[in-house]
PDB file of C-alpha atoms in Angstrom:
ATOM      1  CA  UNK A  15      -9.667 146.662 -50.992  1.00 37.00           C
ATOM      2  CA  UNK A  16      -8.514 145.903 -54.646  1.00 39.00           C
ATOM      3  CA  UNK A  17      -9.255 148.522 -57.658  1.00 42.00           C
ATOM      4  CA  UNK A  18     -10.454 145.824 -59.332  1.00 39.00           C
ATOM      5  CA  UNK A  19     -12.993 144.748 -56.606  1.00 42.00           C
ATOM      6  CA  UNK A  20     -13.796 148.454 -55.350  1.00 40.00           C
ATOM      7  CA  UNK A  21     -14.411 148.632 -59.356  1.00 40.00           C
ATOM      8  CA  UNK A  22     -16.818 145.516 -59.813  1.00 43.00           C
ATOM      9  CA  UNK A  23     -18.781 146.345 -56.412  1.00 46.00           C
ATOM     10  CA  UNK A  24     -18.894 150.151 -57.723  1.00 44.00           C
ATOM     11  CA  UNK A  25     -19.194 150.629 -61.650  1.00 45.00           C
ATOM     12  CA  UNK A  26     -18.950 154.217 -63.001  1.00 41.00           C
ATOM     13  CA  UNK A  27     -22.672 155.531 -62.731  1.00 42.00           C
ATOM     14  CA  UNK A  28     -24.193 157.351 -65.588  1.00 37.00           C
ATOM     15  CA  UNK A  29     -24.945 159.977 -62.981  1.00 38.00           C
ATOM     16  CA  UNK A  30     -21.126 160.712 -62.536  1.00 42.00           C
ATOM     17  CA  UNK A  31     -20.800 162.693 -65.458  1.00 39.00           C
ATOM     18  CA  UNK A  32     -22.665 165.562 -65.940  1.00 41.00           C
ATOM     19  CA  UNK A  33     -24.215 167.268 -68.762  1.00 43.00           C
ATOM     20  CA  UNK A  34     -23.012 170.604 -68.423  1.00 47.00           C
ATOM     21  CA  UNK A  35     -19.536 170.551 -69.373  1.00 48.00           C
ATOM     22  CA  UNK A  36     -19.702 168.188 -72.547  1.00 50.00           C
ATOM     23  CA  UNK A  37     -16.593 166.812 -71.958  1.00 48.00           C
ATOM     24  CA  UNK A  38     -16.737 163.062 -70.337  1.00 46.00           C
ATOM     25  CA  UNK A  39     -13.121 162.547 -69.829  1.00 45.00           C
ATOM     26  CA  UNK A  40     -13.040 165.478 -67.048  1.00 50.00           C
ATOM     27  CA  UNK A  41     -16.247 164.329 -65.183  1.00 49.00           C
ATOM     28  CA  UNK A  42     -14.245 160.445 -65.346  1.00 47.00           C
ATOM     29  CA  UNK A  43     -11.314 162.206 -63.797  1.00 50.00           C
ATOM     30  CA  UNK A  44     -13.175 163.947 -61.298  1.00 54.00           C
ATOM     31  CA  UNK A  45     -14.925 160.680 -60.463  1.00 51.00           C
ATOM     32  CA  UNK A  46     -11.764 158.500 -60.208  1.00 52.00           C
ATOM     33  CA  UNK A  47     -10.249 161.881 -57.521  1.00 53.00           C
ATOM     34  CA  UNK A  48     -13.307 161.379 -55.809  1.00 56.00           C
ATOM     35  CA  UNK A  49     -12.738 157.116 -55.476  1.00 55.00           C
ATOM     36  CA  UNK A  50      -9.274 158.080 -54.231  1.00 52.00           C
ATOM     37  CA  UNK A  51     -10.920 160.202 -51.478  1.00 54.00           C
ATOM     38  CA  UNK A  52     -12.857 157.252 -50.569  1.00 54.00           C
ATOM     39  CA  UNK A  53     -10.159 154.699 -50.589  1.00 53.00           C
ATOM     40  CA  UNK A  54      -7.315 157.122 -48.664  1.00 54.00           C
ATOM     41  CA  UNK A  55      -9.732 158.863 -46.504  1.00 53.00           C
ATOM     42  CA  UNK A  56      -8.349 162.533 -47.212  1.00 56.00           C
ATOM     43  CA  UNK A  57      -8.783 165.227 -49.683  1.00 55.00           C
ATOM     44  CA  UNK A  58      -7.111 164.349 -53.089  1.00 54.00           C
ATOM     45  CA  UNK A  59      -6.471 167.408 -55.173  1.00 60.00           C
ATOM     46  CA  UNK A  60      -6.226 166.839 -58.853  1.00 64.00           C
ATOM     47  CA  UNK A  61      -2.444 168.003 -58.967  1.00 67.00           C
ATOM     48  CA  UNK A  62      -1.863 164.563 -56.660  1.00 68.00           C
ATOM     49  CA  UNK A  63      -4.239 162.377 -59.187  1.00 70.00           C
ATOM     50  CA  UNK A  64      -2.660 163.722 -61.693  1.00 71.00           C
ATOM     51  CA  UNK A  65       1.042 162.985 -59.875  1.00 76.00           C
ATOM     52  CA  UNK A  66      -0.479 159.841 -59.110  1.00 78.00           C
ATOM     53  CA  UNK A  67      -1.431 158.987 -62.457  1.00 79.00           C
ATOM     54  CA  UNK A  68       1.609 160.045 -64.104  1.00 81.00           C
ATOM     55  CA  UNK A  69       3.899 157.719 -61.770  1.00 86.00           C
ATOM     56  CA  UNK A  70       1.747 155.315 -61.956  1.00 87.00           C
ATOM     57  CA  UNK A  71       2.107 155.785 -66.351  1.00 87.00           C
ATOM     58  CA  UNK A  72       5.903 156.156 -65.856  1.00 89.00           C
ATOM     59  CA  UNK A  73       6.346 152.870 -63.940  1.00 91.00           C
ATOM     60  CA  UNK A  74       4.304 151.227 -66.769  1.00 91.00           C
ATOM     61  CA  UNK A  75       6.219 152.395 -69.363  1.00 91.00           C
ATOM     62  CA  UNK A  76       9.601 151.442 -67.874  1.00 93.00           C
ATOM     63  CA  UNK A  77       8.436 148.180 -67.149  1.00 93.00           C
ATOM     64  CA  UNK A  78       7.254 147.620 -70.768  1.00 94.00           C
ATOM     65  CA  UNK A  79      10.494 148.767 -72.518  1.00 94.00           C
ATOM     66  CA  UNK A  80      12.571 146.520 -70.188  1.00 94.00           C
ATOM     67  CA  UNK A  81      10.092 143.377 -69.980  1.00 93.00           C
ATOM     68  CA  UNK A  82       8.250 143.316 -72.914  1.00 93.00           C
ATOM     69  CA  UNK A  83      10.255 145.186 -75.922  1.00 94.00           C
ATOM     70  CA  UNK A  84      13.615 144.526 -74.489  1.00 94.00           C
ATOM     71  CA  UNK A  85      12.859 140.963 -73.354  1.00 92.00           C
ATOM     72  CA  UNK A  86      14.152 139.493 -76.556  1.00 93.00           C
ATOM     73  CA  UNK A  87      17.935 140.802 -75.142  1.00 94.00           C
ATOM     74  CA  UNK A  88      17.841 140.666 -72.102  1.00 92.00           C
ATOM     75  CA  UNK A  89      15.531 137.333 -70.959  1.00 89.00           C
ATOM     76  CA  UNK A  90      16.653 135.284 -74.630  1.00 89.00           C
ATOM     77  CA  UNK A  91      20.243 136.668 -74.371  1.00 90.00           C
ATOM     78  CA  UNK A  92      21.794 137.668 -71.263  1.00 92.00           C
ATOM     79  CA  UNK A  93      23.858 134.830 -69.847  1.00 92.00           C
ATOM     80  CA  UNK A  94      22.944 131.982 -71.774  1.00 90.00           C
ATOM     81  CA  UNK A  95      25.021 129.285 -71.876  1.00 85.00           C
ATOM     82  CA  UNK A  96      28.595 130.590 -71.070  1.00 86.00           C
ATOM     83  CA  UNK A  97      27.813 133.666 -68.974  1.00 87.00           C
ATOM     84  CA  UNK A  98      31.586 135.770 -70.807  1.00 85.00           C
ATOM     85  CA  UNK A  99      30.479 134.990 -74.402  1.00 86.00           C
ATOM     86  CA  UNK A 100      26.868 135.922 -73.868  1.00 89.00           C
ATOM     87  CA  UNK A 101      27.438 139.457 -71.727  1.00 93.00           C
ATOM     88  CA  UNK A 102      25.367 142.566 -71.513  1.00 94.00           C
ATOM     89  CA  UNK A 103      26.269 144.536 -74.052  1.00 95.00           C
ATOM     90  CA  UNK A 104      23.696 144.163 -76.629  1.00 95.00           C
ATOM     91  CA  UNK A 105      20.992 144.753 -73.684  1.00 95.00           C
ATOM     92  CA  UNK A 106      22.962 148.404 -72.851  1.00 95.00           C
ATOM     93  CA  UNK A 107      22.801 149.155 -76.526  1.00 95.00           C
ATOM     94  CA  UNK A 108      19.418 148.516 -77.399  1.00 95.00           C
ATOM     95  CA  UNK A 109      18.547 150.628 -74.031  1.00 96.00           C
ATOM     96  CA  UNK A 110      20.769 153.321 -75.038  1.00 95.00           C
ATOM     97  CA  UNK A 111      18.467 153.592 -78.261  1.00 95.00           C
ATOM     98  CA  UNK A 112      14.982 153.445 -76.045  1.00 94.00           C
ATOM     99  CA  UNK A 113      16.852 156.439 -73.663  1.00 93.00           C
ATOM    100  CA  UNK A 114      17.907 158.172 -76.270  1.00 92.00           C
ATOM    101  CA  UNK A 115      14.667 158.411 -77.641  1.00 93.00           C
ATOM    102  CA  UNK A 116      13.156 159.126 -74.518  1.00 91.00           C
ATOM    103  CA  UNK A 117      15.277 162.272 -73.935  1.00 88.00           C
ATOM    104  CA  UNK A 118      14.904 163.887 -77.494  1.00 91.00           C
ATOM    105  CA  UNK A 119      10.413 163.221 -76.911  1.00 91.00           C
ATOM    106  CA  UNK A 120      10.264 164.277 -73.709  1.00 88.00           C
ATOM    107  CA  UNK A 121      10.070 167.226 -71.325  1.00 86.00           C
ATOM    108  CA  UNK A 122      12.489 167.512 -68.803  1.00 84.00           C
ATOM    109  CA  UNK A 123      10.325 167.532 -65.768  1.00 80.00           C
ATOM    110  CA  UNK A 124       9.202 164.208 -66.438  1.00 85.00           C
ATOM    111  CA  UNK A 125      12.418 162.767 -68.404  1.00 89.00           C
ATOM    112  CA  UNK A 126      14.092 162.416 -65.143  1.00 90.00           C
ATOM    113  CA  UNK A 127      10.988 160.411 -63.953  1.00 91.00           C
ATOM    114  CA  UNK A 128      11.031 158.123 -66.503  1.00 93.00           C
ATOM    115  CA  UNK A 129      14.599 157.017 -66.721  1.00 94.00           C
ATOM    116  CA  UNK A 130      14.931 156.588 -62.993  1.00 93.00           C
ATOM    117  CA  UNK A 131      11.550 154.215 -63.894  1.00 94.00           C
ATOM    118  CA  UNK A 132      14.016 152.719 -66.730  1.00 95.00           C
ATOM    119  CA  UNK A 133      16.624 151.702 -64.577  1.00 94.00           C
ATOM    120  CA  UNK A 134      14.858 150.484 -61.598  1.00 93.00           C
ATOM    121  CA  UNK A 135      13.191 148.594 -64.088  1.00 93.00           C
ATOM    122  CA  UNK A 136      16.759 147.086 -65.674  1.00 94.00           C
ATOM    123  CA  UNK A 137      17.784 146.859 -62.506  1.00 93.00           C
ATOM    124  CA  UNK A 138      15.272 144.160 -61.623  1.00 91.00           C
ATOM    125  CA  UNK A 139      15.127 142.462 -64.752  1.00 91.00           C
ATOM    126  CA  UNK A 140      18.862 141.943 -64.108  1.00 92.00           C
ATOM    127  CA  UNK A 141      18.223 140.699 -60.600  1.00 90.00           C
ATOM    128  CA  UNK A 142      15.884 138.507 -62.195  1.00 89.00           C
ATOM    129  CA  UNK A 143      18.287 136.935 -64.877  1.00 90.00           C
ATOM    130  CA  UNK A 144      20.878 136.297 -62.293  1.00 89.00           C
ATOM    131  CA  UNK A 145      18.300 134.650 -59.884  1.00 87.00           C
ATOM    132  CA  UNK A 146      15.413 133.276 -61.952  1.00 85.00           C
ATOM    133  CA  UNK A 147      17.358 132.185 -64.971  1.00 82.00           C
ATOM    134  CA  UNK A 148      16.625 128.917 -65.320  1.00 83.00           C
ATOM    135  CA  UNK A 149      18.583 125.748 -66.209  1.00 84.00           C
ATOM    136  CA  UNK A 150      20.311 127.504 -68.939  1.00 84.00           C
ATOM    137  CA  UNK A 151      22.075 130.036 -66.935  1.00 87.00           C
ATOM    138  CA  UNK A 152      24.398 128.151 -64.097  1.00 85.00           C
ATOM    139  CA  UNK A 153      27.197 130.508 -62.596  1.00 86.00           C
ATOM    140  CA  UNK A 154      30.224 129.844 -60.919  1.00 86.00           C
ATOM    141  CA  UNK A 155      32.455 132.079 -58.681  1.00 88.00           C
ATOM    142  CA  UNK A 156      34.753 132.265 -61.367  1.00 87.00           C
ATOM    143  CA  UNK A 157      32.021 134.465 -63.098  1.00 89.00           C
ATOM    144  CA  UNK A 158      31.326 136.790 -60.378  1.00 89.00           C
ATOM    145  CA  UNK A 159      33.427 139.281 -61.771  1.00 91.00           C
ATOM    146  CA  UNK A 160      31.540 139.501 -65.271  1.00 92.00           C
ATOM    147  CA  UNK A 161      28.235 139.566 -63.158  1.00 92.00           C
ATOM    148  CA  UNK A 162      30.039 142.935 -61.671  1.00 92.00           C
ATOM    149  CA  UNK A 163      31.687 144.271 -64.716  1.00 93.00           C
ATOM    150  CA  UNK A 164      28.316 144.083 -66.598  1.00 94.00           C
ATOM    151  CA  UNK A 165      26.344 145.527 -63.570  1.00 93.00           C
ATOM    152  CA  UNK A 166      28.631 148.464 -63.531  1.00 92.00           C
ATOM    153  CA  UNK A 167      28.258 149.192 -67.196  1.00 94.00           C
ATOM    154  CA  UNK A 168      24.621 148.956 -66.791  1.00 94.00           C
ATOM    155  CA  UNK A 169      24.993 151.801 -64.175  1.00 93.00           C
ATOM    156  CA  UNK A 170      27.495 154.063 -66.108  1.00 93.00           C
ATOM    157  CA  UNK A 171      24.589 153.697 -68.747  1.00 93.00           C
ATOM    158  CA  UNK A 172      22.131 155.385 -66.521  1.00 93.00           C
ATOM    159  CA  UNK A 173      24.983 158.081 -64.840  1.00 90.00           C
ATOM    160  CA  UNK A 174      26.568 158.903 -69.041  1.00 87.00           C
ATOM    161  CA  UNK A 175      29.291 160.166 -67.285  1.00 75.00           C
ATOM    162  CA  UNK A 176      27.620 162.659 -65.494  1.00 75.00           C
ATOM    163  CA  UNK A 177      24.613 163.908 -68.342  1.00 82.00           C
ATOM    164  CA  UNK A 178      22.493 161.405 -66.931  1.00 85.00           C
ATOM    165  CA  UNK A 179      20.446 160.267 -63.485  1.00 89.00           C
ATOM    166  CA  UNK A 180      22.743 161.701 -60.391  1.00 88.00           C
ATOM    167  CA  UNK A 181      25.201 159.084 -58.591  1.00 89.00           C
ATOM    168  CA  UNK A 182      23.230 158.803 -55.299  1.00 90.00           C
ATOM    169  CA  UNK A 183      19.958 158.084 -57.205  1.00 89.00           C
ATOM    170  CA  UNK A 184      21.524 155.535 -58.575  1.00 90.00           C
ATOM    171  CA  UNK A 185      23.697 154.060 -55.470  1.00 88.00           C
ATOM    172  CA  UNK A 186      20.145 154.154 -54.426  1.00 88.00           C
ATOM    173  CA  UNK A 187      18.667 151.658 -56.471  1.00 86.00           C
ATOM    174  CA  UNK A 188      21.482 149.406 -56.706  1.00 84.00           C
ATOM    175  CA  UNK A 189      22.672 148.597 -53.626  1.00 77.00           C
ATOM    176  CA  UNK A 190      24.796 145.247 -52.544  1.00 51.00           C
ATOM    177  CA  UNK A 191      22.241 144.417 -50.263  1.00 41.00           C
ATOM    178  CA  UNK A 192      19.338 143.995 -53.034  1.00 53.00           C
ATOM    179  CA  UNK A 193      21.457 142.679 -56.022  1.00 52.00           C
ATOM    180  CA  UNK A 194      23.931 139.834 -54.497  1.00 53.00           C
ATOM    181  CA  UNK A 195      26.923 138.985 -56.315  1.00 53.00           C
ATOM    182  CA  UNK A 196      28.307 135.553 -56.166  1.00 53.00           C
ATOM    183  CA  UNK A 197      31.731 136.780 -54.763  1.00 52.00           C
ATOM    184  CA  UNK A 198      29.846 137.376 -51.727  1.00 52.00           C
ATOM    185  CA  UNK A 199      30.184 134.823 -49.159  1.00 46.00           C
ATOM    186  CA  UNK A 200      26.652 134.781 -47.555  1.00 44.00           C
ATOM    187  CA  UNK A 201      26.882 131.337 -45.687  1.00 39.00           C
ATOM    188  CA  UNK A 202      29.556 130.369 -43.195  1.00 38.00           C
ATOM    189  CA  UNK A 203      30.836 127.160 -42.684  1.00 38.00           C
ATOM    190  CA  UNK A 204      29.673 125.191 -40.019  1.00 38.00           C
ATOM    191  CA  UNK A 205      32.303 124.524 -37.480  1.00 37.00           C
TER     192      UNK A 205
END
């Protein structure tokens, strides 16, 4: 069942929170543990809502830098028109600034979260421009190798030469199977 229907069939009672403790925002987050317990059928702990809760926050946030506040970049900018005169760099940059500020606000237990949030995140919204672009991004083979070149510096962005996210996290995410290239051939010719 949806959240939002589990929700509308079963409000937050009055009755949840209780008088003793004074503090409404504990007895809410007891009540929402106790709604997971309901929906998954098992114990929830508050150490997992709270896990919960935070990746569920982290995914939101990543989401919102890359979508919303970086949309101007990388929807409006990345390979309009002539896909070498309109290439990635600006995107990297003004990501560079959001990770950057990221890392100095931060703890590290959750930094590494975050940015591995960040660049799935960039790593769709990329998938996104090269397949959802619209009529004013065409590519031709010919462009395949910018498409690669500009994936790979999106990727070094994340790695920073070793300070940042670990390789393997990040052959992870970007696999050749999710984010096609044009240089590969997926279609044979009929004989």
């Amino acid at each position: 069942m949806c959240s939002y229907k589990y929700f509308a069939q079963n409000p937050i009672r009055v009755g949840c929170i209780r008088e003793e403790n004074n503090n409404p925002f504990e007895e809410l987050r007891i009540c929402s543990c106790r709604r997971l317990y309901k929906w998954f059928g098992k114990k929830v702990t508050n150490t997992s809502c709270l896990y919960r809760r935070s990746q569920q926050l982290s995914e939101a946030v990543a989401y919102k830098i890359i979508f919303h506040d970086l949309s101007h970049v990388l929807w409006d900018g990345l390979y309009v028109g002539e896909p070498s005169s309109s290439r990635i760099e600006p995107f990297t940059q003004e990501l560079e600034r959001n990770l950057l500020i990221i890392s100095n606000t931060i703890h590290e237990r959750v930094r590494t979260r975050i940015v591995t949030d960040i660049m799935r995140a960039s790593f769709d919204g990329f998938l996104f421009v090269l397949l959802a672009g619209g009529p004013s991004r065409a590519f031709t083979l010919q462009d395949s190798q910018i498409i690669e070149d500009d994936f790979n510096s999106l990727k070094d962005l994340f790695w920073a030469h070793g300070d940042g996210l670990p390789a393997d996290l990040i052959d992870k995410f970007s696999t050749s199977q999710k984010y096609p290239s044009p240089s590969q051939n997926r279609y044979r010719e009929s004989s």
